[in-house]
Amino acid sequence: MAVSVRDVAAAASVSVGTVSNVLNRPDKVAPDTVARVLAAIDELGFVRNDAARQLRAGRSRSIGLVVLDVRNPFFTEVARGAEDRAAEEGMTILLGNSDENTDRERSYLDLFEEQRVHGVLISPLGDDESRVQRLRRRGTPVVLVDRVSEDRSLSSVSVDDVVGGELAVRHLVETGRRRIAFVGGPTTIRQVADRLAGARRAVADAPDVVLEVLETPSLTVLDGRAAGEAIRERPPADRPDAVFAANDLLAMGVLQAFNMLGSVRVPDDIALIGYDDIDFAAAAVVPLSSIRQPAALIGYTAVDLLLKEAAASDGEHAPERVVFQPELVVRDSTRGPAR
Amino acid sequence: MAVSVRDVAAAASVSVGTVSNVLNRPDKVAPDTVARVLAAIDELGFVRNDAARQLRAGRSRSIGLVVLDVRNPFFTEVARGAEDRAAEEGMTILLGNSDENTDRERSYLDLFEEQRVHGVLISPLGDDESRVQRLRRRGTPVVLVDRVSEDRSLSSVSVDDVVGGELAVRHLVETGRRRIAFVGGPTTIRQVADRLAGARRAVADAPDVVLEVLETPSLTVLDGRAAGEAIRERPPADRPDAVFAANDLLAMGVLQAFNMLGSVRVPDDIALIGYDDIDFAAAAVVPLSSIRQPAALIGYTAVDLLLKEAAASDGEHAPERVVFQPELVVRDSTRGPAR
DNA sequence: TCGTATCGTTGAAACGATTCATGAACGATG
DNA sequence: CATCGTTCATGAATCGTTTCAACGATACGA
């Protein structure tokens, strides 16, 4: 069944080495030999065995990418950007989905290491970088995505989430909001913690503003809806007058809850701002204000750093850190009249 | 740098065969030998080389999945379902994104074949099944996703798109709409063609209803917005009174266009229904009516069929086809008063 | 005519895990 | 005590590709 170089070599009456040369350095082989070998390949339906190539080469031509949530369009955009850059080098992205779950994250890292991937891009869950560090020590280049490394020993591509959180809340304050709720969690996720820190910083500048934190178990539409319902069920006087959600999925959930029964109007009763500026944000019931991040560019740049690091092979490559700046996008959900 | 079984064997003073047995059949090895080998593995930081395993095994433990568009939440749901089933068997999903582009589709199929994947799940682009057929003939199990095979020679998991299209348009007709526009394309994509066929069927039953087709170059939010703008710019009398979009992404785009400038009200002026019932549909400016498909279940089932087919190895496995039924979900976008 | 480049080609030696026929060691049984 | 089973461990062979030292052939300049 399986056709190997050996078969091709026999069919074209050349040696296996020549077949390999035709495949990899056709210019080093006489033209008519090339033709003969190609004909044999075509006739036998030969397909290279990648496992054997990899075994010989020592590492694969894939890059592992571990994201927190594939359903979040932000991450699929990152993945697309990464894929674009990888494709330029004839490489592939292996997409792993940790689903905000440490075990899954670990099992993807193990898998990628067994696969001897060219490198790993990861948006890690907690603050424990030890597994990632070990991976790197063993020789797999690693680039952190949407996150900077604690001890600056790893390359990273990120967006300044503290600034982003600050932008969001400052905007709410400037448009007259005074009782702000932060919806998001768990705070063990660095992005969440940073955005909250930014929110706190913005609030610190405005003495009459209070910030309340509603922690969610994760960052999904469902969790947002639960949080929104909790707010909706309070007596109106106890409700915040603005909500800053840690990402757009949460914000969409909050919005759904507010809209149900029509009891809470956005932005009239409560203003709402999200984070990531996913495509759907603009198409929401009430078009959603958000903090925009250059998702595809993050992925693209991350692969770029990874390739550099991999090229610098043994010679220790100094970790590079790229930080993009977030951008405020104002839409109807925060545009209404402040009371 | 690279630690191999040989090194582990030396460190534990056993043979390589024993190390392999510890890894794969620990029960066949004496307990204290197991302990000694595990200690050596741990100390040396040994990580199995998957390429070598695969080479020996002949095929990999991954399943390739080629989808039309990763940004479409419908497909990421399918991927999640597939991943779940694959994980149950300790296997992995390799996600490829054809982006509705034949070249990319082909290059992913080639890649997967070189990787000797366990099988391929694909939502193929055009009607040309030849490449897929060839792949299968060469021994890679294939299951079509969201699509049935022309000549019934391939297994498939799909949803009856004709029925879905019919459901959508019938609903529009029943709520009093008479001039219906179908927005979608290209019609070379089977799903689009079928949904349109269903729409035609529903219209055929109602003599006073007209169906207009606005073909789009692909199925994205952007294309939907363009189509929506085209409709919006017509004199009101020439506009349809309902739009059936071939998927929710398009529908969201149409909705955005209608909402801009506030010139077209949904559903008062024009009713709107989409397809797929993605999570965001419920959170749209006007909550979107849609046709629901069991996305995760499709992926799950597809892997299931694939594994069955792979298990039946050489003995030709009769292709199985699973067809799910779509379901109408009515929300505000079609609930308004018919004129 | 002899050296020496250049060009094409060869074939064996890796890469690292798994398999399997073989055999050693030890008990139990008659 | 011989025989038979059972349990463990061994190590060479294998998977398919790539690499590389070596070699024959041809051409060119000295």
XYZ file of C-alpha atoms in Angstrom, chain B residues 133-326:
194
model
C -11.880 10.340 -3.464
C -8.257 9.860 -4.353
C -7.251 10.428 -0.767
C -9.661 7.772 0.288
C -8.591 5.348 -2.359
C -5.076 5.650 -1.088
C -6.233 4.546 2.302
C -7.109 7.618 4.337
C -10.604 7.423 5.767
C -12.698 10.462 4.924
C -15.939 11.771 6.342
C -17.760 14.674 4.769
C -19.008 17.261 7.197
C -22.113 19.340 6.655
C -22.413 17.833 3.229
C -23.382 14.553 1.617
C -21.367 12.797 -1.025
C -22.599 12.968 -4.589
C -22.284 9.306 -5.330
C -22.918 7.994 -1.838
C -19.462 6.475 -1.712
C -18.313 8.515 1.264
C -19.555 8.660 4.810
C -21.057 11.947 5.815
C -22.641 13.874 8.635
C -24.896 16.645 7.570
C -27.996 18.621 8.185
C -30.721 18.748 5.607
C -30.091 22.189 4.172
C -32.958 21.995 1.733
C -35.378 21.488 4.586
C -33.630 24.286 6.463
C -34.054 26.709 3.587
C -37.646 25.676 3.248
C -38.290 26.187 6.954
C -36.858 29.670 6.809
C -38.799 30.876 3.813
C -41.990 29.144 4.784
C -41.809 30.988 8.072
C -41.357 34.293 6.254
C -44.291 33.544 4.008
C -46.480 32.498 6.878
C -45.783 35.735 8.690
C -47.039 37.618 5.665
C -43.943 38.409 3.630
C -44.287 38.388 -0.121
C -41.113 39.742 -1.690
C -38.227 37.705 -0.393
C -34.550 38.186 -1.122
C -32.071 35.382 -0.728
C -28.640 36.723 0.178
C -25.757 34.300 -0.187
C -23.145 32.795 -2.370
C -21.243 31.527 -4.123
C -23.764 28.904 -5.148
C -20.931 26.525 -5.887
C -20.890 25.945 -2.156
C -23.282 23.116 -1.662
C -24.757 24.448 1.563
C -25.684 27.672 -0.188
C -27.179 25.906 -3.175
C -29.271 23.641 -0.973
C -30.597 26.406 1.208
C -31.564 28.278 -1.902
C -33.242 25.194 -3.324
C -35.223 24.900 -0.116
C -36.199 28.536 -0.383
C -37.387 27.955 -3.939
C -39.424 25.010 -2.843
C -41.188 27.040 -0.173
C -41.874 29.803 -2.648
C -43.264 27.390 -5.204
C -46.101 26.617 -2.832
C -47.127 30.241 -2.604
C -47.948 31.688 -6.015
C -48.012 35.331 -4.954
C -44.539 35.264 -3.419
C -41.483 36.289 -5.401
C -37.927 35.258 -4.618
C -34.989 37.351 -5.631
C -31.396 36.146 -5.366
C -28.587 38.476 -4.359
C -25.412 36.552 -4.844
C -22.444 37.346 -2.602
C -18.809 36.436 -3.232
C -18.549 34.662 0.095
C -20.227 34.204 3.439
C -18.818 36.877 5.685
C -20.148 39.782 7.716
C -18.578 42.129 5.213
C -20.353 40.579 2.250
C -23.589 40.767 4.150
C -23.097 44.414 4.831
C -22.479 45.093 1.148
C -25.653 43.252 0.188
C -27.592 45.106 2.847
C -26.325 48.411 1.583
C -27.363 47.528 -1.942
C -30.873 46.869 -0.727
C -30.966 49.967 1.421
C -30.061 52.173 -1.483
C -32.965 51.113 -3.574
C -36.157 53.152 -3.553
C -38.337 51.717 -0.785
C -40.890 50.372 -3.237
C -38.265 48.192 -4.891
C -37.021 46.652 -1.688
C -37.936 43.155 -0.608
C -39.994 42.821 2.543
C -37.906 39.955 3.860
C -34.333 38.735 3.602
C -33.175 35.162 4.038
C -29.419 35.102 4.514
C -27.471 31.927 3.812
C -25.776 32.153 7.177
C -25.799 34.238 10.324
C -22.616 36.068 9.475
C -24.223 37.440 6.351
C -27.383 38.199 8.272
C -25.457 40.198 10.851
C -23.872 42.161 8.036
C -27.216 42.859 6.439
C -28.527 43.957 9.784
C -25.650 46.350 10.273
C -26.312 47.915 6.885
C -30.020 48.266 7.558
C -29.374 49.817 10.928
C -26.890 52.334 9.672
C -28.680 55.605 9.053
C -31.749 53.991 10.523
C -33.306 53.938 7.110
C -34.542 50.365 7.175
C -36.257 48.976 10.228
C -36.096 45.285 11.073
C -38.522 43.636 11.141
C -41.055 46.397 10.436
C -39.805 47.261 6.978
C -37.889 44.115 6.207
C -37.865 40.867 8.136
C -34.566 39.035 8.408
C -33.641 35.430 9.041
C -30.233 33.807 9.100
C -28.826 30.294 9.298
C -26.746 28.372 11.878
C -28.066 30.047 15.015
C -24.656 31.035 16.274
C -24.436 32.300 19.848
C -24.185 35.866 18.715
C -27.423 35.730 16.756
C -29.458 36.035 19.919
C -27.475 39.091 20.937
C -27.794 40.997 17.694
C -29.143 44.532 17.372
C -32.401 42.887 16.610
C -32.280 39.352 17.954
C -31.986 37.223 14.888
C -34.316 34.461 13.812
C -32.309 31.597 12.450
C -32.163 27.946 11.532
C -30.412 25.954 14.201
C -28.002 23.136 13.450
C -26.478 20.877 16.095
C -22.923 22.020 15.357
C -20.986 20.319 18.137
C -22.937 17.128 17.614
C -22.040 17.159 13.941
C -18.351 17.272 14.789
C -18.696 14.639 17.449
C -20.572 12.284 15.180
C -18.190 12.859 12.294
C -15.220 11.707 14.333
C -17.277 8.767 15.447
C -17.929 7.645 11.897
C -14.323 8.246 11.004
C -13.080 6.018 13.791
C -15.458 3.281 12.768
C -14.273 3.477 9.214
C -10.631 3.481 10.272
C -11.197 0.469 12.481
C -12.729 -1.470 9.600
C -9.283 -0.974 8.052
C -8.912 -2.945 4.864
C -12.323 -4.609 4.914
C -14.267 -1.997 2.978
C -16.605 -0.270 5.354
C -19.952 0.631 3.876
C -20.287 4.413 3.940
C -22.674 5.662 6.569
C -24.606 8.868 6.277
C -26.075 10.660 9.227
C -28.492 13.466 8.522
C -29.710 15.764 11.258
C -32.797 17.891 10.990
C -32.582 21.662 11.259
